[in-house]
CSV table of C-alpha atoms and ligand atoms in Angstrom, one decimal:
chain,number,residue,atom,x,y,z
A,2,UNK,CA,-3.4,-24.7,-16.5
A,3,UNK,CA,-5.0,-22.4,-13.9
A,4,UNK,CA,-7.8,-20.0,-14.9
A,5,UNK,CA,-5.8,-17.2,-13.3
A,6,UNK,CA,-2.1,-16.5,-12.4
A,7,UNK,CA,-1.7,-14.0,-9.7
A,8,UNK,CA,1.8,-12.5,-9.5
A,9,UNK,CA,2.7,-11.2,-6.0
A,10,UNK,CA,1.6,-12.4,-2.5
A,11,UNK,CA,1.4,-9.1,-0.6
A,12,UNK,CA,-2.0,-7.9,0.6
A,13,UNK,CA,-3.3,-7.1,-3.0
A,14,UNK,CA,-2.3,-10.5,-4.5
A,15,UNK,CA,-3.5,-12.4,-1.4
A,16,UNK,CA,-6.9,-10.8,-1.3
A,17,UNK,CA,-7.5,-11.0,-5.0
A,18,UNK,CA,-6.4,-14.7,-5.2
A,19,UNK,CA,-8.8,-15.5,-2.4
A,20,UNK,CA,-11.7,-13.7,-4.1
A,21,UNK,CA,-11.0,-15.3,-7.4
A,22,UNK,CA,-10.9,-18.8,-6.0
A,23,UNK,CA,-14.1,-17.9,-4.0
A,24,UNK,CA,-15.8,-17.2,-7.4
A,25,UNK,CA,-14.9,-20.8,-8.5
A,26,UNK,CA,-11.7,-20.1,-10.6
A,27,UNK,CA,-8.6,-22.2,-10.3
A,28,UNK,CA,-5.8,-19.9,-9.2
A,29,UNK,CA,-2.1,-20.1,-8.8
A,30,UNK,CA,-0.3,-17.3,-6.9
A,31,UNK,CA,3.4,-16.9,-7.6
A,32,UNK,CA,5.4,-14.9,-5.0
A,33,UNK,CA,9.2,-14.3,-4.7
A,34,UNK,CA,9.0,-14.3,-0.9
A,35,UNK,CA,10.9,-11.0,-0.3
A,36,UNK,CA,9.3,-10.1,3.1
A,37,UNK,CA,12.0,-7.7,4.0
A,38,UNK,CA,11.2,-5.5,0.9
A,39,UNK,CA,7.4,-6.1,0.7
A,40,UNK,CA,5.4,-3.0,1.5
A,41,UNK,CA,2.7,-5.0,3.3
A,42,UNK,CA,5.2,-6.2,5.9
A,43,UNK,CA,6.5,-2.6,6.6
A,44,UNK,CA,3.2,-0.9,6.6
A,45,UNK,CA,1.4,1.0,9.4
A,46,UNK,CA,-1.9,-0.8,8.8
A,47,UNK,CA,-4.1,2.3,8.7
A,48,UNK,CA,-7.6,2.1,7.2
A,49,UNK,CA,-8.6,5.6,6.2
A,50,UNK,CA,-12.3,5.0,5.9
A,51,UNK,CA,-13.0,8.8,6.1
A,52,UNK,CA,-10.9,9.6,3.0
A,53,UNK,CA,-13.4,9.2,0.1
A,54,UNK,CA,-13.8,12.4,-2.0
A,55,UNK,CA,-16.2,11.1,-4.6
A,56,UNK,CA,-19.5,9.2,-4.1
A,57,UNK,CA,-17.9,6.0,-5.5
A,58,UNK,CA,-14.8,6.2,-3.3
A,59,UNK,CA,-16.9,7.1,-0.3
A,60,UNK,CA,-18.9,3.9,-0.9
A,61,UNK,CA,-15.8,1.8,-1.4
A,62,UNK,CA,-14.3,3.2,1.8
A,63,UNK,CA,-17.5,2.3,3.7
A,64,UNK,CA,-17.6,-1.2,2.1
A,65,UNK,CA,-13.9,-1.7,3.1
A,66,UNK,CA,-14.7,-0.8,6.7
A,67,UNK,CA,-17.7,-3.1,6.7
A,68,UNK,CA,-15.7,-6.0,5.2
A,69,UNK,CA,-12.9,-5.5,7.8
A,70,UNK,CA,-15.4,-5.7,10.7
A,71,UNK,CA,-16.2,-9.3,9.6
A,72,UNK,CA,-12.9,-10.3,8.0
A,73,UNK,CA,-11.5,-12.2,11.1
A,74,UNK,CA,-14.6,-14.4,11.1
A,75,UNK,CA,-14.7,-14.8,7.4
A,76,UNK,CA,-11.1,-15.9,7.0
A,77,UNK,CA,-11.1,-17.6,10.4
A,78,UNK,CA,-7.8,-16.0,11.3
A,79,UNK,CA,-6.8,-12.9,13.3
A,80,UNK,CA,-6.4,-9.7,11.3
A,81,UNK,CA,-5.7,-7.3,14.2
A,82,UNK,CA,-8.6,-5.1,13.2
A,83,UNK,CA,-9.6,-2.3,15.6
A,84,UNK,CA,-11.4,1.0,15.3
A,85,UNK,CA,-9.3,3.8,16.6
A,86,UNK,CA,-8.3,7.4,16.0
A,87,UNK,CA,-5.9,9.2,13.8
A,88,UNK,CA,-4.1,12.4,15.0
A,89,UNK,CA,-2.6,14.5,12.2
A,90,UNK,CA,0.1,16.8,13.4
A,91,UNK,CA,0.4,20.4,12.2
A,92,UNK,CA,3.9,21.9,12.5
A,93,UNK,CA,4.8,25.1,14.2
A,94,UNK,CA,4.5,28.0,11.8
A,95,UNK,CA,1.7,26.4,9.7
A,96,UNK,CA,-1.8,27.8,9.7
A,97,UNK,CA,-4.1,25.2,11.4
A,98,UNK,CA,-7.4,26.5,10.1
A,99,UNK,CA,-6.1,26.5,6.5
A,100,UNK,CA,-4.8,23.0,6.9
A,101,UNK,CA,-8.1,21.8,8.5
A,102,UNK,CA,-10.0,23.4,5.5
A,103,UNK,CA,-8.0,21.1,3.1
A,104,UNK,CA,-9.7,18.1,4.8
A,105,UNK,CA,-13.2,19.4,4.2
A,106,UNK,CA,-13.4,17.5,0.8
A,107,UNK,CA,-13.3,14.2,2.6
A,108,UNK,CA,-16.3,12.2,3.8
A,109,UNK,CA,-15.6,13.0,7.5
A,110,UNK,CA,-14.3,16.4,8.6
A,111,UNK,CA,-11.6,16.3,11.3
A,112,UNK,CA,-11.7,18.1,14.7
A,113,UNK,CA,-9.1,20.8,15.2
A,114,UNK,CA,-7.3,20.2,18.5
A,115,UNK,CA,-4.9,22.4,20.5
A,116,UNK,CA,-1.5,20.9,21.2
A,117,UNK,CA,-2.6,20.2,24.8
A,118,UNK,CA,-5.8,18.4,23.6
A,119,UNK,CA,-3.7,16.4,21.2
A,120,UNK,CA,-1.3,15.4,24.0
A,121,UNK,CA,-4.2,14.3,26.2
A,122,UNK,CA,-5.2,11.8,23.4
A,123,UNK,CA,-1.6,10.8,22.6
A,124,UNK,CA,0.6,11.4,25.6
A,125,UNK,CA,3.7,10.5,23.6
A,126,UNK,CA,3.3,13.7,21.6
A,127,UNK,CA,5.4,16.8,22.5
A,128,UNK,CA,2.8,19.7,22.5
A,129,UNK,CA,5.7,22.2,22.2
A,130,UNK,CA,6.6,20.7,18.8
A,131,UNK,CA,3.2,21.3,17.1
A,132,UNK,CA,0.9,24.2,16.3
A,133,UNK,CA,-2.2,22.0,16.5
A,134,UNK,CA,-3.5,18.6,15.4
A,135,UNK,CA,-6.5,17.2,13.6
A,136,UNK,CA,-8.4,14.2,14.9
A,137,UNK,CA,-10.3,11.7,12.7
A,138,UNK,CA,-12.0,8.4,13.4
A,139,UNK,CA,-9.7,5.7,11.9
A,140,UNK,CA,-9.3,2.0,11.8
A,141,UNK,CA,-6.3,-0.2,12.0
A,142,UNK,CA,-5.3,-3.8,11.1
A,143,UNK,CA,-2.1,-5.9,11.2
A,144,UNK,CA,-1.0,-6.0,7.5
A,145,UNK,CA,1.1,-9.2,7.8
A,146,UNK,CA,-1.5,-11.1,9.8
A,147,UNK,CA,-4.3,-10.0,7.4
A,148,UNK,CA,-2.2,-11.0,4.4
A,149,UNK,CA,-1.5,-14.4,5.9
A,150,UNK,CA,-5.1,-14.9,6.8
A,151,UNK,CA,-6.1,-14.3,3.2
A,152,UNK,CA,-3.3,-16.7,1.9
A,153,UNK,CA,-4.4,-19.4,4.3
A,154,UNK,CA,-8.1,-19.1,3.3
A,155,UNK,CA,-7.0,-19.1,-0.3
A,156,UNK,CA,-5.2,-22.4,0.2
A,157,UNK,CA,-8.0,-23.9,2.1
A,158,UNK,CA,-10.3,-23.2,-0.8
A,159,UNK,CA,-8.0,-25.1,-3.2
A,160,UNK,CA,-5.7,-22.2,-4.3
A,161,UNK,CA,-2.0,-23.0,-5.1
A,162,UNK,CA,0.9,-20.9,-3.8
A,163,UNK,CA,4.2,-21.2,-5.7
A,164,UNK,CA,7.4,-19.7,-4.2
A,165,UNK,CA,9.2,-18.5,-7.3
A,166,UNK,CA,10.4,-15.4,-9.0
A,167,UNK,CA,8.8,-14.2,-12.2
A,168,UNK,CA,11.5,-13.0,-14.6
A,169,UNK,CA,9.7,-12.7,-17.9
A,170,UNK,CA,6.4,-12.9,-19.7
A,171,UNK,CA,5.5,-15.8,-22.0
A,172,UNK,CA,3.9,-14.4,-25.2
A,173,UNK,CA,2.3,-16.1,-28.2
A,174,UNK,CA,1.6,-13.9,-31.2
A,175,UNK,CA,1.9,-10.8,-29.0
A,176,UNK,CA,-0.5,-12.0,-26.4
A,177,UNK,CA,0.5,-12.8,-22.8
A,178,UNK,CA,0.0,-16.5,-22.1
A,179,UNK,CA,1.9,-16.9,-18.9
A,180,UNK,CA,5.2,-16.1,-17.1
A,181,UNK,CA,8.6,-17.5,-16.8
A,182,UNK,CA,10.7,-18.1,-13.7
A,183,UNK,CA,14.4,-19.3,-13.5
A,184,UNK,CA,13.2,-22.9,-13.6
A,185,UNK,CA,9.6,-23.0,-14.8
A,186,UNK,CA,7.0,-21.8,-17.3
A,187,UNK,CA,3.5,-21.1,-15.8
A,188,UNK,CA,0.8,-20.8,-18.4
A,189,UNK,CA,-2.6,-19.2,-18.1
A,190,UNK,CA,-5.0,-17.1,-20.3
A,191,UNK,CA,-5.4,-14.6,-17.5
A,192,UNK,CA,-2.6,-13.0,-15.5
A,193,UNK,CA,-2.9,-10.4,-12.9
A,194,UNK,CA,0.0,-8.3,-11.7
A,195,UNK,CA,0.0,-7.6,-7.9
A,196,UNK,CA,3.8,-7.1,-7.5
A,197,UNK,CA,3.7,-3.7,-5.7
A,198,UNK,CA,6.9,-1.8,-6.3
A,199,UNK,CA,8.2,-4.4,-8.8
A,200,UNK,CA,5.1,-4.0,-11.1
A,201,UNK,CA,6.7,-1.1,-13.0
A,202,UNK,CA,9.7,-3.2,-14.1
A,203,UNK,CA,7.6,-6.1,-15.3
A,204,UNK,CA,5.3,-3.8,-17.3
A,205,UNK,CA,8.3,-2.0,-18.8
A,206,UNK,CA,9.6,-5.3,-20.2
A,207,UNK,CA,6.5,-5.4,-22.4
A,208,UNK,CA,7.3,-2.0,-23.9
A,209,UNK,CA,4.5,-0.4,-21.9
A,210,UNK,CA,5.1,3.1,-20.3
A,211,UNK,CA,3.3,2.4,-17.1
A,212,UNK,CA,1.8,5.2,-15.0
A,213,UNK,CA,2.9,3.3,-12.0
A,214,UNK,CA,6.1,4.1,-10.1
A,215,UNK,CA,7.7,3.2,-6.8
A,216,UNK,CA,9.3,4.8,-3.8
A,217,UNK,CA,11.9,3.3,-1.5
A,218,UNK,CA,10.4,3.7,2.0
A,219,UNK,CA,12.4,3.5,5.3
A,220,UNK,CA,11.2,3.0,8.8
A,221,UNK,CA,12.4,2.1,12.3
A,222,UNK,CA,10.8,-0.8,14.0
A,223,UNK,CA,11.0,-1.8,17.7
A,224,UNK,CA,9.0,-2.7,20.8
A,225,UNK,CA,7.5,-0.3,23.3
A,226,UNK,CA,5.2,-1.0,26.3
A,227,UNK,CA,1.6,-1.6,25.1
A,228,UNK,CA,-0.4,1.7,25.1
A,229,UNK,CA,2.6,3.8,24.2
A,230,UNK,CA,0.7,4.9,21.1
A,231,UNK,CA,-3.1,4.9,21.3
A,232,UNK,CA,-4.0,5.2,17.6
A,233,UNK,CA,-2.0,6.4,14.7
A,234,UNK,CA,-0.1,9.7,14.4
A,235,UNK,CA,0.7,11.2,11.0
A,236,UNK,CA,1.6,14.6,9.6
A,237,UNK,CA,-1.5,16.6,8.3
A,238,UNK,CA,0.5,17.5,5.2
A,239,UNK,CA,2.2,14.6,3.6
A,240,UNK,CA,5.3,15.6,1.8
A,241,UNK,CA,5.3,12.2,0.1
A,242,UNK,CA,2.5,13.4,-2.2
A,243,UNK,CA,4.6,16.4,-3.4
A,244,UNK,CA,7.5,14.0,-3.9
A,245,UNK,CA,5.5,11.6,-6.0
A,246,UNK,CA,4.2,14.5,-8.1
A,247,UNK,CA,7.7,16.0,-8.6
A,248,UNK,CA,9.2,12.7,-9.6
A,249,UNK,CA,6.7,11.9,-12.3
A,250,UNK,CA,6.7,15.2,-14.2
A,251,UNK,CA,7.1,14.7,-18.0
A,252,UNK,CA,10.7,15.9,-17.9
A,253,UNK,CA,11.5,13.2,-15.4
A,254,UNK,CA,10.3,10.2,-17.4
A,255,UNK,CA,13.6,9.5,-19.1
A,256,UNK,CA,15.4,9.4,-15.8
A,257,UNK,CA,13.3,6.5,-14.6
A,258,UNK,CA,14.8,4.4,-17.4
A,259,UNK,CA,18.4,5.3,-16.3
A,260,UNK,CA,20.3,3.5,-13.5
A,261,UNK,CA,21.5,5.4,-10.5
A,262,UNK,CA,19.0,8.3,-10.7
A,263,UNK,CA,17.4,10.2,-7.9
A,264,UNK,CA,14.2,11.8,-9.3
A,265,UNK,CA,13.6,14.2,-6.5
A,266,UNK,CA,15.1,14.9,-3.0
A,267,UNK,CA,14.0,12.4,-0.3
A,268,UNK,CA,11.4,13.4,2.2
A,269,UNK,CA,10.5,12.5,5.8
A,270,UNK,CA,6.9,12.3,6.9
A,271,UNK,CA,7.0,11.5,10.7
A,272,UNK,CA,4.4,8.9,11.5
A,273,UNK,CA,4.0,6.5,14.4
A,274,UNK,CA,1.8,3.4,15.1
A,275,UNK,CA,1.8,0.5,17.5
A,276,UNK,CA,0.4,-3.0,17.1
A,277,UNK,CA,-1.3,-5.1,19.7
A,278,UNK,CA,2.0,-7.1,20.3
A,279,UNK,CA,3.8,-3.9,21.3
A,280,UNK,CA,5.6,-3.5,17.9
A,281,UNK,CA,6.1,0.2,17.0
A,282,UNK,CA,6.7,1.4,13.5
A,283,UNK,CA,8.2,4.9,13.1
A,284,UNK,CA,8.5,6.3,9.6
A,285,UNK,CA,8.9,7.2,7.0
A,286,UNK,CA,11.6,8.4,4.7
A,287,UNK,CA,10.5,8.1,1.0
A,288,UNK,CA,13.0,8.2,-1.9
A,289,UNK,CA,12.3,8.2,-5.6
A,290,UNK,CA,15.3,6.2,-7.0
A,291,UNK,CA,15.3,4.7,-10.5
A,292,UNK,CA,16.9,1.4,-9.3
A,293,UNK,CA,14.9,-1.2,-7.4
A,294,UNK,CA,18.1,-2.3,-5.7
A,295,UNK,CA,19.5,1.2,-5.1
A,296,UNK,CA,22.0,1.3,-2.3
A,297,UNK,CA,20.7,3.2,0.8
A,298,UNK,CA,22.8,4.5,3.7
A,299,UNK,CA,20.9,2.8,6.5
A,300,UNK,CA,22.8,4.3,9.5
A,301,UNK,CA,22.3,7.9,8.1
A,302,UNK,CA,18.5,7.2,7.6
A,303,UNK,CA,18.2,5.7,11.0
A,304,UNK,CA,19.9,8.8,12.5
A,305,UNK,CA,17.5,11.1,10.5
A,306,UNK,CA,14.5,9.2,11.8
A,307,UNK,CA,15.7,9.2,15.4
A,308,UNK,CA,16.5,12.9,15.4
A,309,UNK,CA,13.0,13.8,14.1
A,310,UNK,CA,11.4,11.4,16.6
A,311,UNK,CA,13.3,12.9,19.5
A,312,UNK,CA,11.6,16.2,18.9
A,313,UNK,CA,8.0,15.1,18.3
A,314,UNK,CA,8.0,12.0,20.5
A,315,UNK,CA,10.8,12.7,23.1
A,316,UNK,CA,9.8,9.9,25.5
A,317,UNK,CA,10.0,7.2,22.8
A,318,UNK,CA,13.3,5.3,23.3
A,319,UNK,CA,14.3,4.2,19.8
A,320,UNK,CA,17.8,3.1,20.8
A,321,UNK,CA,17.1,-0.6,19.9
A,322,UNK,CA,14.9,0.0,17.0
A,323,UNK,CA,16.0,-1.5,13.7
A,324,UNK,CA,16.0,0.1,10.3
A,325,UNK,CA,13.8,-1.4,7.7
A,326,UNK,CA,13.3,-0.7,4.0
A,327,UNK,CA,10.7,-1.6,1.4
A,328,UNK,CA,9.4,-0.7,-2.0
A,329,UNK,CA,6.0,0.9,-2.4
A,330,UNK,CA,4.1,1.4,-5.7
A,331,UNK,CA,2.2,4.5,-6.5
A,332,UNK,CA,0.3,5.7,-9.6
A,333,UNK,CA,0.1,9.0,-11.2
A,334,UNK,CA,-3.3,10.5,-10.4
A,335,UNK,CA,-6.0,9.9,-11.5
A,336,UNK,CA,-4.8,6.5,-12.9
A,337,UNK,CA,-6.2,3.6,-10.9
A,338,UNK,CA,-4.2,0.4,-11.6
A,339,UNK,CA,-7.2,-2.0,-11.3
A,340,UNK,CA,-8.5,-4.0,-14.3
A,341,UNK,CA,-7.4,-5.2,-17.7
A,342,UNK,CA,-4.8,-3.4,-19.7
A,343,UNK,CA,-6.5,-2.5,-23.0
A,344,UNK,CA,-3.5,-3.3,-25.2
A,345,UNK,CA,-2.9,-6.6,-23.4
A,346,UNK,CA,-6.3,-8.0,-22.7
A,347,UNK,CA,-5.0,-11.1,-20.9
A,348,UNK,CA,-2.9,-9.0,-18.5
A,349,UNK,CA,-4.5,-7.2,-15.6
A,350,UNK,CA,-3.3,-4.9,-12.8
A,351,UNK,CA,-4.3,-4.9,-9.2
A,352,UNK,CA,-1.6,-3.1,-7.2
A,353,UNK,CA,-0.3,0.4,-6.6
A,354,UNK,CA,-3.5,2.2,-5.7
A,355,UNK,CA,-3.8,4.7,-2.8
A,356,UNK,CA,-5.5,3.8,0.6
A,357,UNK,CA,-4.5,0.3,-0.5
A,358,UNK,CA,-5.2,-1.6,2.8
A,359,UNK,CA,-8.7,-0.3,3.1
A,360,UNK,CA,-9.7,-0.6,-0.6
A,361,UNK,CA,-8.1,-4.0,-1.3
A,362,UNK,CA,-10.9,-6.1,0.1
A,363,UNK,CA,-13.8,-4.4,-1.7
A,364,UNK,CA,-11.9,-3.9,-4.9
A,365,UNK,CA,-10.7,-7.5,-4.9
A,366,UNK,CA,-14.3,-8.6,-4.5
A,367,UNK,CA,-15.5,-6.4,-7.4
A,368,UNK,CA,-12.6,-7.5,-9.6
A,369,UNK,CA,-13.4,-11.2,-9.0
A,370,UNK,CA,-17.2,-10.6,-9.6
A,371,UNK,CA,-16.3,-8.8,-12.9
A,372,UNK,CA,-14.0,-11.7,-13.9
A,373,UNK,CA,-16.7,-14.3,-13.2
A,374,UNK,CA,-19.7,-12.4,-14.7
A,375,UNK,CA,-18.1,-10.3,-17.3
A,376,UNK,CA,-19.4,-7.1,-15.8
A,377,UNK,CA,-19.5,-5.4,-12.4
A,378,UNK,CA,-20.9,-1.9,-11.8
A,379,UNK,CA,-18.1,-0.7,-9.6
A,380,UNK,CA,-15.4,-1.9,-12.1
A,381,UNK,CA,-17.3,-0.3,-14.9
A,382,UNK,CA,-17.5,3.0,-13.0
A,383,UNK,CA,-13.8,2.9,-12.0
A,384,UNK,CA,-12.7,2.3,-15.6
A,385,UNK,CA,-14.9,5.2,-16.7
A,386,UNK,CA,-13.8,7.6,-13.9
A,387,UNK,CA,-10.1,6.6,-13.9
A,388,UNK,CA,-9.1,5.2,-17.2
A,389,UNK,CA,-6.3,2.7,-17.5
A,390,UNK,CA,-4.0,3.9,-20.3
B,417,FAD,C1,5.9,2.7,6.2
B,417,FAD,C2,4.6,2.4,5.4
B,417,FAD,C3,3.4,2.7,5.9
B,417,FAD,C4,2.2,2.4,5.2
B,417,FAD,N1,1.0,2.7,5.8
B,417,FAD,C5,-0.1,2.4,5.1
B,417,FAD,C6,-1.3,2.6,5.7
B,417,FAD,O1,-1.4,3.0,6.9
B,417,FAD,N2,-2.5,2.4,5.0
B,417,FAD,C7,-2.4,2.0,3.7
B,417,FAD,O2,-3.5,1.8,3.1
B,417,FAD,N3,-1.2,1.8,3.1
B,417,FAD,C8,-0.1,2.0,3.8
B,417,FAD,N4,1.1,1.8,3.1
B,417,FAD,C9,1.1,1.3,1.8
B,417,FAD,C10,0.7,-0.2,1.7
B,417,FAD,O3,1.5,-0.9,2.7
B,417,FAD,C11,1.0,-0.8,0.3
B,417,FAD,O4,0.3,0.0,-0.6
B,417,FAD,C12,0.5,-2.2,0.2
B,417,FAD,O5,1.0,-3.0,1.2
B,417,FAD,C13,0.9,-2.7,-1.1
B,417,FAD,O6,0.6,-4.1,-1.2
B,417,FAD,P1,0.9,-4.9,-2.5
B,417,FAD,O7,0.4,-6.3,-2.3
B,417,FAD,O8,0.5,-4.2,-3.7
B,417,FAD,O9,2.5,-4.9,-2.6
B,417,FAD,P2,3.6,-5.6,-1.7
B,417,FAD,O10,3.1,-5.8,-0.3
B,417,FAD,O11,4.9,-4.9,-1.9
B,417,FAD,O12,3.7,-7.1,-2.3
B,417,FAD,C14,4.2,-7.3,-3.6
B,417,FAD,C15,4.6,-8.8,-3.6
B,417,FAD,O13,5.0,-9.1,-4.9
B,417,FAD,C16,6.1,-10.0,-4.9
B,417,FAD,N5,6.8,-9.9,-6.1
B,417,FAD,C17,7.4,-8.8,-6.6
B,417,FAD,N6,8.0,-9.1,-7.8
B,417,FAD,C18,7.8,-10.4,-8.0
B,417,FAD,C19,8.2,-11.3,-9.1
B,417,FAD,N7,8.9,-10.8,-10.1
B,417,FAD,N8,7.8,-12.6,-9.0
B,417,FAD,C20,7.0,-13.0,-8.0
B,417,FAD,N9,6.6,-12.2,-7.0
B,417,FAD,C21,7.0,-10.9,-7.0
B,417,FAD,C22,6.9,-9.6,-3.7
B,417,FAD,O14,7.6,-10.7,-3.2
B,417,FAD,C23,5.8,-9.2,-2.7
B,417,FAD,O15,5.4,-10.3,-1.9
B,417,FAD,C24,2.3,2.0,3.9
B,417,FAD,C25,3.6,1.7,3.3
B,417,FAD,C26,4.7,1.9,4.0
B,417,FAD,C27,6.0,1.6,3.4
């Protein structure tokens, strides 16, 4: 029986499994292998190290950046890490100075750029389609490569990876003692849920009302000549945040339990990134649908993404780009799904937090230290600041 069962092998499960085994625990990681739907494999790979708003979060962002600078060496595998820039587009009709002021609460303040200055930095941008842009220092990694690097390092240190699908919890006298898959029982006194968009369903099985939800995210993916996109391009005002808020209002809660519900109208935040191998990801449509396997009209979504891209990135030829879809977990603020669940002390959460790619390495390290030593100052501060219900 392993000391820890980790459910989910996306970036959160992979990094946490690695850190737990590094602390001397025996660890089994169970993953369904659903790469097409896994958020990590659809992600842009952005590391927003400028985004801390509290002293604790600023420190974690800085720690995340420092860890990434050494991660390729530590894991002895490529992570695709590079330090780059982020351009945040401000649409025509918006007030650039007012939007720039909203970024003053972050650790690093952005530079306000004219459309022409923005185009000099990112020639793919149409300056006539924006009122202005904000520029921030940013970092970037390849999420699938980094996840695989963690999984390989985990295995090298004696960790065990099981390809299986967790269907149910094993319980003894009301306490979680493991999980059940179609063919096996896996027992452990300590289980940690890193199942991204699927976490909510597994928690609901226990009769919990988790403050963790999911969106269906859609992107287009294709290949462009290297250097088509210099850094990352995102909207300065993310509609996704308003969508998440609208979909989790108290009056919406009952609809999450009903099949076939759309909690709020879908949104499109037009973002663009390119990886070292030339792969471009253009996204993203976000939908709050109550079903994990809700049907989505892929051709209509692809058309919507192409139309938006034609205006902001007119030189980008998306003809051969393919539509992709995944599930992304998100919490209601200020809930941070990291740590033990008070009503189920053997069950833990480590998935569904914001700025996930940057924060996963430092949070995984603190979680594992807390598991080994029984205390960790950052875990204690997080639990106090952002209580797990
Ligand atoms: C288009 C897009 C762009 C993004 N860009 C960024 C960005 O720039 N920066 C950033 O920080 N974040 C970004 N994100 C979000 C980020 O990708 C996710 O927060 C992160 O990858 C989540 O990782 P995870 O391990 O928690 O979940 P996932 O990567 O979804 O992994 C969950 C894993 O759990 C497994 N699983 C699920 N259910 C079960 C089960 N019952 N039994 C066994 N295994 C199971 C799945 O197979 C999967 O492997 C982006 C997301 C999208 C969609």
